[in-house]
Coordinates of C-alpha atoms in Angstrom, one line a residue:
M1 CA 104.3 91.6 125.0
A2 CA 101.3 92.0 123.6
C3 CA 100.0 93.9 120.4
S4 CA 96.1 94.2 120.1
V5 CA 93.3 96.7 118.8
V6 CA 92.1 96.4 122.4
R7 CA 94.2 97.4 125.2
A8 CA 94.2 94.9 128.1
P9 CA 94.7 94.8 131.9
I10 CA 98.2 94.5 132.8
L11 CA 98.2 93.6 136.6
R12 CA 96.1 90.4 137.0
N13 CA 96.8 89.4 140.4
S14 CA 97.2 90.3 144.1
S15 CA 100.7 91.6 143.6
V16 CA 99.5 95.0 143.2
R17 CA 98.4 95.1 147.0
H18 CA 102.1 95.1 147.5
Y19 CA 102.5 98.6 146.4
A20 CA 99.9 100.4 148.7
A21 CA 102.3 101.4 151.3
V22 CA 104.3 103.3 148.1
A23 CA 101.2 104.9 147.0
A24 CA 100.3 106.0 150.5
A25 CA 103.6 107.4 150.9
A26 CA 103.5 109.3 147.3
Q27 CA 99.8 111.0 148.7
C28 CA 102.0 113.4 150.6
S29 CA 102.5 115.5 147.4
A30 CA 99.4 116.4 145.8
A31 CA 98.5 114.8 142.1
K32 CA 99.0 117.3 139.2
G33 CA 96.4 117.7 136.3
P34 CA 97.5 117.3 132.6
E35 CA 100.3 119.1 131.6
S36 CA 101.8 119.5 128.0
Q37 CA 104.8 121.0 126.0
V38 CA 106.0 121.2 122.4
L39 CA 109.8 120.4 121.9
S40 CA 112.4 121.8 119.7
N41 CA 112.0 118.3 117.6
K42 CA 108.3 118.8 117.2
I43 CA 107.3 116.1 119.5
I44 CA 104.4 116.9 122.1
I45 CA 105.0 115.6 125.3
A46 CA 102.1 115.3 128.0
A47 CA 101.9 114.0 131.3
I48 CA 99.6 113.6 134.5
E49 CA 101.7 112.8 137.6
N50 CA 99.0 111.0 139.7
N51 CA 101.6 109.2 141.9
S52 CA 100.8 106.0 140.8
P53 CA 103.3 103.2 141.8
V54 CA 103.1 101.9 138.4
T55 CA 104.2 104.2 135.4
Q56 CA 102.8 104.0 131.9
I57 CA 104.2 106.0 128.7
S58 CA 103.1 105.8 125.6
I59 CA 105.0 107.0 122.1
L60 CA 102.3 107.6 119.6
F61 CA 102.4 108.7 115.9
K62 CA 99.9 109.7 113.8
A63 CA 99.9 106.9 111.1
G64 CA 96.8 104.3 111.0
S65 CA 95.3 102.4 108.4
R66 CA 94.1 105.5 106.9
N67 CA 97.8 106.4 105.7
E68 CA 97.8 103.2 103.6
T69 CA 97.2 102.9 99.8
Y70 CA 95.5 100.4 97.9
D71 CA 98.4 98.4 97.2
T72 CA 99.8 98.3 100.7
Q73 CA 96.7 97.7 102.9
G74 CA 97.2 95.8 105.7
T75 CA 100.2 97.4 106.2
A76 CA 99.5 99.2 109.8
H77 CA 97.9 95.8 111.3
L78 CA 101.2 93.9 110.4
L79 CA 102.9 96.8 112.1
R80 CA 101.0 96.2 115.2
V81 CA 102.0 92.7 115.0
A82 CA 105.4 93.2 114.6
A83 CA 105.9 95.7 117.5
G84 CA 108.7 94.3 119.4
L85 CA 110.6 92.3 116.9
S86 CA 114.5 93.1 116.8
S87 CA 115.7 96.5 116.6
K88 CA 119.0 98.4 115.6
R89 CA 120.4 97.6 119.3
S90 CA 118.1 94.8 120.7
S91 CA 116.9 91.2 119.5
N92 CA 113.3 90.6 119.6
F93 CA 114.3 87.7 122.7
G94 CA 116.2 91.0 124.3
I95 CA 113.4 93.1 124.3
T96 CA 110.8 90.4 125.7
R97 CA 113.1 89.2 128.2
N98 CA 114.2 92.0 129.8
I99 CA 110.7 93.9 130.0
Q100 CA 109.9 90.4 131.9
Q101 CA 112.5 90.7 134.2
L102 CA 111.4 94.4 135.2
G103 CA 108.0 93.2 135.3
G104 CA 106.9 95.6 132.8
N105 CA 104.4 95.2 129.9
L106 CA 105.1 96.4 126.5
T107 CA 101.7 97.0 124.2
A108 CA 101.1 98.0 120.6
V109 CA 97.7 99.6 119.7
S110 CA 96.4 101.1 116.6
D111 CA 93.2 102.5 115.0
R112 CA 92.4 104.3 111.8
E113 CA 94.4 107.4 112.4
S114 CA 97.2 106.1 115.0
I115 CA 99.4 103.7 116.9
A116 CA 100.7 103.7 120.0
Y117 CA 103.5 101.6 121.8
T118 CA 102.9 101.6 125.4
L119 CA 105.3 100.8 128.4
Q120 CA 103.9 99.9 131.8
V121 CA 106.0 99.2 134.6
T122 CA 106.6 100.3 138.2
R123 CA 108.3 103.7 139.0
D124 CA 111.7 102.1 140.4
H125 CA 112.3 100.4 137.1
V126 CA 111.2 103.3 134.3
D127 CA 114.5 104.1 133.5
A128 CA 115.9 100.7 132.6
A129 CA 112.7 99.8 130.9
L130 CA 112.7 102.7 128.4
S131 CA 115.2 102.3 126.2
F132 CA 112.9 98.6 125.0
L133 CA 110.2 101.1 124.4
E134 CA 112.4 103.3 122.4
D135 CA 114.0 100.1 120.4
A136 CA 110.4 98.9 119.6
A137 CA 108.6 102.7 118.4
T138 CA 111.4 103.9 116.8
K139 CA 114.3 101.5 116.1
Q140 CA 112.6 98.9 114.2
V141 CA 114.5 97.0 111.6
F142 CA 112.2 94.5 110.0
K143 CA 114.2 91.3 109.5
P144 CA 112.5 89.4 106.4
W145 CA 112.6 86.3 108.2
E146 CA 110.8 87.8 111.5
V147 CA 108.4 89.5 109.4
S148 CA 107.3 86.5 107.6
D149 CA 106.8 84.5 111.2
Q150 CA 103.9 86.9 111.8
F151 CA 101.9 85.8 109.0
P152 CA 100.3 82.7 110.8
R153 CA 99.6 85.2 113.6
L154 CA 98.0 87.6 111.3
R155 CA 95.9 85.2 109.9
Y156 CA 94.9 84.0 113.2
E157 CA 93.8 87.7 114.3
L158 CA 91.5 87.7 110.9
S159 CA 89.9 84.5 111.6
L160 CA 88.7 85.6 114.8
I161 CA 86.8 89.2 114.0
P162 CA 83.3 89.2 115.1
D163 CA 80.5 90.2 112.7
T164 CA 80.2 93.4 114.6
A165 CA 83.9 94.5 114.0
R166 CA 83.5 93.4 110.7
L167 CA 80.1 95.4 110.1
V168 CA 81.8 98.7 110.9
E169 CA 84.6 97.9 108.5
L170 CA 82.4 97.8 105.9
L171 CA 80.6 100.6 107.1
H172 CA 83.6 102.8 106.8
K173 CA 84.4 101.3 103.6
A174 CA 81.0 101.9 102.4
A175 CA 81.5 105.5 103.4
F176 CA 84.8 106.8 102.9
R177 CA 86.1 104.0 100.1
T178 CA 90.0 105.0 100.7
G179 CA 91.7 107.0 103.8
L180 CA 89.6 106.5 106.7
G181 CA 87.6 103.6 104.7
Y182 CA 90.6 101.4 104.9
S183 CA 90.2 98.6 107.3
L184 CA 91.9 98.1 110.4
Y185 CA 92.7 94.2 109.9
C186 CA 95.0 93.0 106.9
P187 CA 92.8 92.1 103.8
K188 CA 93.3 88.3 103.4
R189 CA 94.6 88.8 99.7
Q190 CA 97.3 91.1 101.4
V191 CA 98.7 88.4 103.8
G192 CA 102.2 87.2 102.8
K193 CA 102.6 90.2 100.7
I194 CA 103.5 93.2 102.6
S195 CA 107.2 93.2 102.8
N196 CA 109.9 94.3 105.3
E197 CA 110.7 97.2 102.8
T198 CA 106.7 98.0 102.8
L199 CA 106.7 98.4 106.7
Q200 CA 110.3 100.3 106.9
H201 CA 108.7 102.8 104.1
F202 CA 105.7 103.3 105.7
V203 CA 107.6 104.0 109.1
N204 CA 110.2 106.1 107.4
T205 CA 107.3 108.5 105.9
W206 CA 104.9 108.7 108.8
F207 CA 107.0 108.2 111.8
S208 CA 108.3 111.6 112.4
G209 CA 108.7 114.4 115.1
S210 CA 105.7 116.8 113.7
R211 CA 103.4 113.6 114.0
C212 CA 104.6 112.1 117.5
A213 CA 103.5 112.1 120.9
V214 CA 104.8 111.1 124.1
V215 CA 102.4 110.8 127.1
G216 CA 102.9 109.4 130.4
T217 CA 100.9 109.1 133.7
G218 CA 102.8 108.6 137.0
V219 CA 105.8 110.3 135.6
A220 CA 106.7 114.0 135.8
L221 CA 106.8 116.3 132.7
S222 CA 110.5 116.9 133.1
D223 CA 111.3 113.4 133.0
L224 CA 109.2 112.5 129.9
Q225 CA 111.0 115.7 128.3
C226 CA 114.4 114.2 129.0
F227 CA 113.2 110.8 126.8
A228 CA 111.3 112.3 124.2
Q229 CA 114.1 114.9 123.3
G230 CA 116.7 112.0 122.7
L231 CA 114.5 109.9 120.4
E232 CA 115.9 109.6 117.0
I233 CA 113.0 109.8 114.4
S234 CA 112.5 112.2 111.5
S235 CA 112.4 115.6 111.3
G236 CA 109.9 115.5 108.2
D237 CA 106.3 116.7 107.9
T238 CA 104.2 114.5 105.4
C239 CA 100.3 115.5 105.6
N240 CA 97.4 113.1 105.4
E241 CA 95.4 113.2 102.2
A242 CA 91.4 114.4 103.3
S243 CA 89.4 111.7 103.4
K244 CA 85.9 112.6 101.5
Y245 CA 82.8 111.0 102.6
Y246 CA 81.0 109.3 99.7
G247 CA 78.3 107.2 101.4
G248 CA 76.9 103.9 99.5
E249 CA 76.5 100.4 101.1
L250 CA 78.1 96.9 100.8
R251 CA 76.4 93.9 101.9
K252 CA 77.7 90.5 102.8
E253 CA 75.4 87.7 103.1
R254 CA 76.3 84.8 105.4
N255 CA 74.6 81.5 106.5
S256 CA 73.3 83.2 109.7
P257 CA 69.5 83.2 111.3
L258 CA 70.7 87.2 112.3
A259 CA 71.2 90.1 110.3
S260 CA 73.2 92.7 111.3
V261 CA 73.2 96.3 109.9
A262 CA 74.8 99.4 110.3
V263 CA 73.1 102.8 108.7
A264 CA 75.1 106.1 109.2
V265 CA 75.5 109.7 107.9
E266 CA 78.4 111.8 107.7
G267 CA 79.1 113.4 111.5
A268 CA 81.5 115.7 112.9
S269 CA 85.1 116.0 112.7
L270 CA 87.4 116.8 116.0
N271 CA 88.5 120.4 114.2
N272 CA 84.8 121.3 115.1
E273 CA 84.6 120.6 118.8
K274 CA 81.3 122.3 119.2
D275 CA 79.6 119.8 116.8
A276 CA 81.8 116.9 117.7
L277 CA 80.5 117.4 121.8
A278 CA 77.0 117.7 120.2
F279 CA 77.2 114.5 118.4
A280 CA 78.5 112.9 121.2
I281 CA 75.6 114.0 123.6
L282 CA 73.1 113.2 120.6
Q283 CA 74.4 109.9 120.5
R284 CA 74.1 109.1 124.2
A285 CA 70.3 110.9 123.9
A286 CA 69.3 108.7 121.2
G287 CA 70.7 105.2 123.4
T288 CA 73.5 102.8 123.5
G289 CA 71.5 99.9 124.6
P290 CA 70.3 98.7 127.7
R291 CA 72.0 99.3 131.2
V292 CA 70.9 95.5 132.2
K293 CA 71.5 92.5 130.7
W294 CA 68.6 91.4 128.8
G295 CA 66.8 94.4 129.8
S296 CA 65.0 97.2 128.3
S297 CA 65.7 100.9 127.8
I298 CA 63.9 104.2 128.0
A299 CA 65.8 105.9 124.7
P300 CA 63.8 107.1 121.5
L301 CA 65.9 105.1 119.3
H302 CA 65.2 101.8 121.1
K303 CA 61.5 102.7 121.8
A304 CA 60.8 103.5 117.9
V305 CA 62.4 100.3 117.2
A306 CA 60.5 98.2 119.6
A307 CA 57.1 99.6 118.6
A308 CA 58.2 98.1 115.1
A309 CA 59.3 94.6 116.7
G310 CA 56.7 93.8 118.9
Q311 CA 57.7 90.7 121.0
D312 CA 60.5 89.6 118.5
P313 CA 64.0 90.0 119.8
F314 CA 66.5 92.5 118.6
A315 CA 69.3 95.2 119.9
V316 CA 70.0 98.6 118.6
T317 CA 72.4 101.3 119.6
A318 CA 73.2 104.8 118.2
F319 CA 76.8 104.8 116.7
N320 CA 79.4 107.8 116.8
A321 CA 82.7 107.6 115.3
T322 CA 84.9 111.1 115.3
Y323 CA 88.1 111.5 113.3
S324 CA 90.4 114.4 112.8
D325 CA 88.7 115.4 109.6
S326 CA 85.3 113.5 109.2
G327 CA 82.9 111.7 111.1
L328 CA 80.2 109.2 110.9
F329 CA 76.8 109.0 113.2
G330 CA 73.9 106.5 112.7
F331 CA 73.0 103.1 114.2
I332 CA 73.8 99.5 114.5
L333 CA 71.1 97.1 114.9
S334 CA 71.2 93.2 115.1
A335 CA 67.9 91.0 114.8
P336 CA 66.5 87.9 113.1
G337 CA 66.9 87.8 109.2
N338 CA 62.7 87.9 108.5
I339 CA 62.5 91.3 110.9
A340 CA 65.5 93.0 110.0
G341 CA 63.8 94.6 107.2
P342 CA 61.0 96.5 109.0
L343 CA 63.3 97.5 112.0
T344 CA 66.0 99.0 109.7
K345 CA 63.3 101.2 108.4
A346 CA 61.8 102.2 111.8
A347 CA 65.4 103.1 112.7
Y348 CA 66.0 105.2 109.8
S349 CA 62.8 106.9 110.5
W350 CA 63.7 108.0 113.5
L351 CA 67.4 108.9 112.5
R352 CA 66.1 111.3 109.8
S353 CA 63.6 113.0 112.3
P354 CA 64.8 112.4 115.9
K355 CA 62.3 113.2 118.4
L356 CA 64.5 114.4 121.3
S357 CA 62.7 115.9 124.7
E358 CA 64.3 118.1 126.8
S359 CA 65.2 115.4 129.5
D360 CA 66.6 113.4 126.7
I361 CA 69.2 115.7 125.8
T362 CA 70.1 116.3 129.6
R363 CA 70.1 112.7 129.9
G364 CA 72.7 112.4 127.0
K365 CA 74.6 115.3 128.7
N366 CA 74.8 113.8 132.0
D367 CA 75.6 109.7 130.8
L368 CA 78.5 111.5 128.8
K369 CA 80.0 113.3 131.3
A370 CA 79.6 110.2 133.7
A371 CA 81.5 108.1 131.1
V372 CA 84.3 110.9 130.8
L373 CA 84.5 110.7 134.6
A374 CA 84.6 107.1 134.8
A375 CA 87.1 106.7 131.9
S376 CA 89.5 109.0 134.2
E377 CA 89.5 106.3 137.1
N378 CA 91.0 103.5 134.6
G379 CA 94.8 103.8 134.0
N380 CA 94.8 102.5 130.6
T381 CA 91.8 104.8 129.4
Q382 CA 93.4 107.9 131.1
L383 CA 96.6 107.3 129.3
E384 CA 94.8 106.4 125.8
C385 CA 92.6 109.8 126.1
L386 CA 95.8 111.9 127.1
G387 CA 97.7 110.3 123.9
Q388 CA 94.6 111.2 121.5
Q389 CA 94.5 114.7 122.8
A390 CA 98.0 115.4 122.2
L391 CA 98.2 113.6 119.0
L392 CA 95.5 114.6 117.3
K393 CA 94.6 118.3 119.0
G394 CA 98.1 119.2 120.0
R395 CA 96.8 120.1 123.3
V396 CA 95.4 118.1 126.4
S397 CA 92.4 119.3 128.8
S398 CA 91.6 118.2 132.3
V399 CA 88.7 115.9 133.1
A400 CA 86.9 118.7 134.6
S401 CA 87.6 121.2 131.5
I402 CA 85.9 118.6 129.3
A403 CA 83.2 117.8 131.6
A404 CA 82.5 121.8 131.7
E405 CA 82.5 121.9 127.7
I406 CA 79.9 119.5 127.6
D407 CA 78.1 121.3 130.5
K408 CA 78.3 124.3 127.5
I409 CA 76.3 122.6 124.8
T410 CA 72.9 123.6 124.8
S411 CA 69.6 121.9 123.5
S412 CA 69.7 124.2 120.7
D413 CA 73.2 123.1 119.6
V414 CA 72.2 119.5 119.7
K415 CA 69.2 120.5 117.8
S416 CA 71.3 121.8 115.3
V417 CA 73.8 118.7 114.3
V418 CA 70.0 116.8 114.5
G419 CA 69.5 119.3 111.0
K420 CA 72.4 117.6 109.6
L421 CA 71.3 113.6 109.7
S422 CA 69.6 114.1 106.2
G423 CA 73.1 113.4 104.4
K424 CA 73.5 110.6 101.9
V425 CA 73.3 107.2 103.7
S426 CA 76.1 104.7 104.1
L427 CA 74.7 101.1 104.9
A428 CA 76.4 98.2 105.6
A429 CA 75.0 94.4 106.4
I430 CA 75.9 91.0 107.4
G431 CA 74.1 88.0 107.5
D432 CA 70.7 86.9 106.8
L433 CA 69.8 90.0 104.6
S434 CA 66.4 88.8 103.1
T435 CA 64.5 91.2 104.4
V436 CA 67.3 94.0 104.7
P437 CA 66.6 97.1 102.2
Y438 CA 69.1 98.4 100.0
A439 CA 70.1 102.1 100.8
D440 CA 67.8 103.5 98.0
Q441 CA 64.8 101.9 99.6
L442 CA 65.4 103.7 102.9
C443 CA 64.4 107.1 101.9

């Protein structure tokens, strides 16, 4: 059993080859595209029957760190860590032992807007394993002594957060303050203070049918329907408080030779699909770093910073985050502290008035389509994309239709969102900040 913010591979050894014969036999029935349906209990289900020998099923809830309050920050992090503890009908040992005996894997992954409990198991063991997925996702009891046992792990995870992740968390805090501004990670001051009652109240409030999606790959929609229809979850309909973009800056000085800086303005939300796609293309057109390790890049953002850096080392990438009601667009830069200031100003100067050619935009569209198509070839990523679509959009689209929507975005659409990059700035910085400008010094 595992829980993390980053999904990990499930099958890591040569035993995968033993299923080759089964997979070959299944090819007699053509793989279907994504199917979806809203059930009477308000749960949305979606499935892709791709004839895979391994079935993956996720129960997702629209509940993440944005649903915390000031006093309950860290609840979503602890909830993820506590996945698989004793439930109303199974012990922690029982869930772990039975999943292992079936050759399966149970993971929990969370972000700012959702938490997903995922079961991965061979097709012939799905029926036996589903009850343990249901236990982990919908029948939690949060025994106080089991919850307190998770605090050392919480401290351990906090000690391993890289500076780049801390930087992104600081950027969200500066931009949104609350809601989307609350971190994916539990504040150190909250470790040991989150009780089992807090966890149970969070689950009772946000884990409802209207905020739930059940998705799967390697399984028929009809089978998923039978499972989702029987889930015992609340019928309540609690709504998120909309996150407001404020802008601002947060700086954290460290004894480090490097400075890491993130600068962003408000981007597009998922409610505006056209602008969201345009910002995604703009990110790829601006550049997301070299394709070859230690290599260079032809992207305009990289060129603008390279001109200011000369022979000094640096790394820069365009940054784009899209949420249900807001977003962020900007760049993340890392460089030695003595040159970080001029490079930050050079990158921000490009961000305020991007110079993009038609070839840059075409390259950005092709790059985005390639990323979407490549994601569909990875089982874990495919399931994650299916779940996010069902949960946040209430519908699912095929990879081909998404690629077609990207093709519909014109150069003028991309240039129109460029005009929105002059909004209020959010800045976050970590490391040697001796030369890093403050937000009011960027303009």
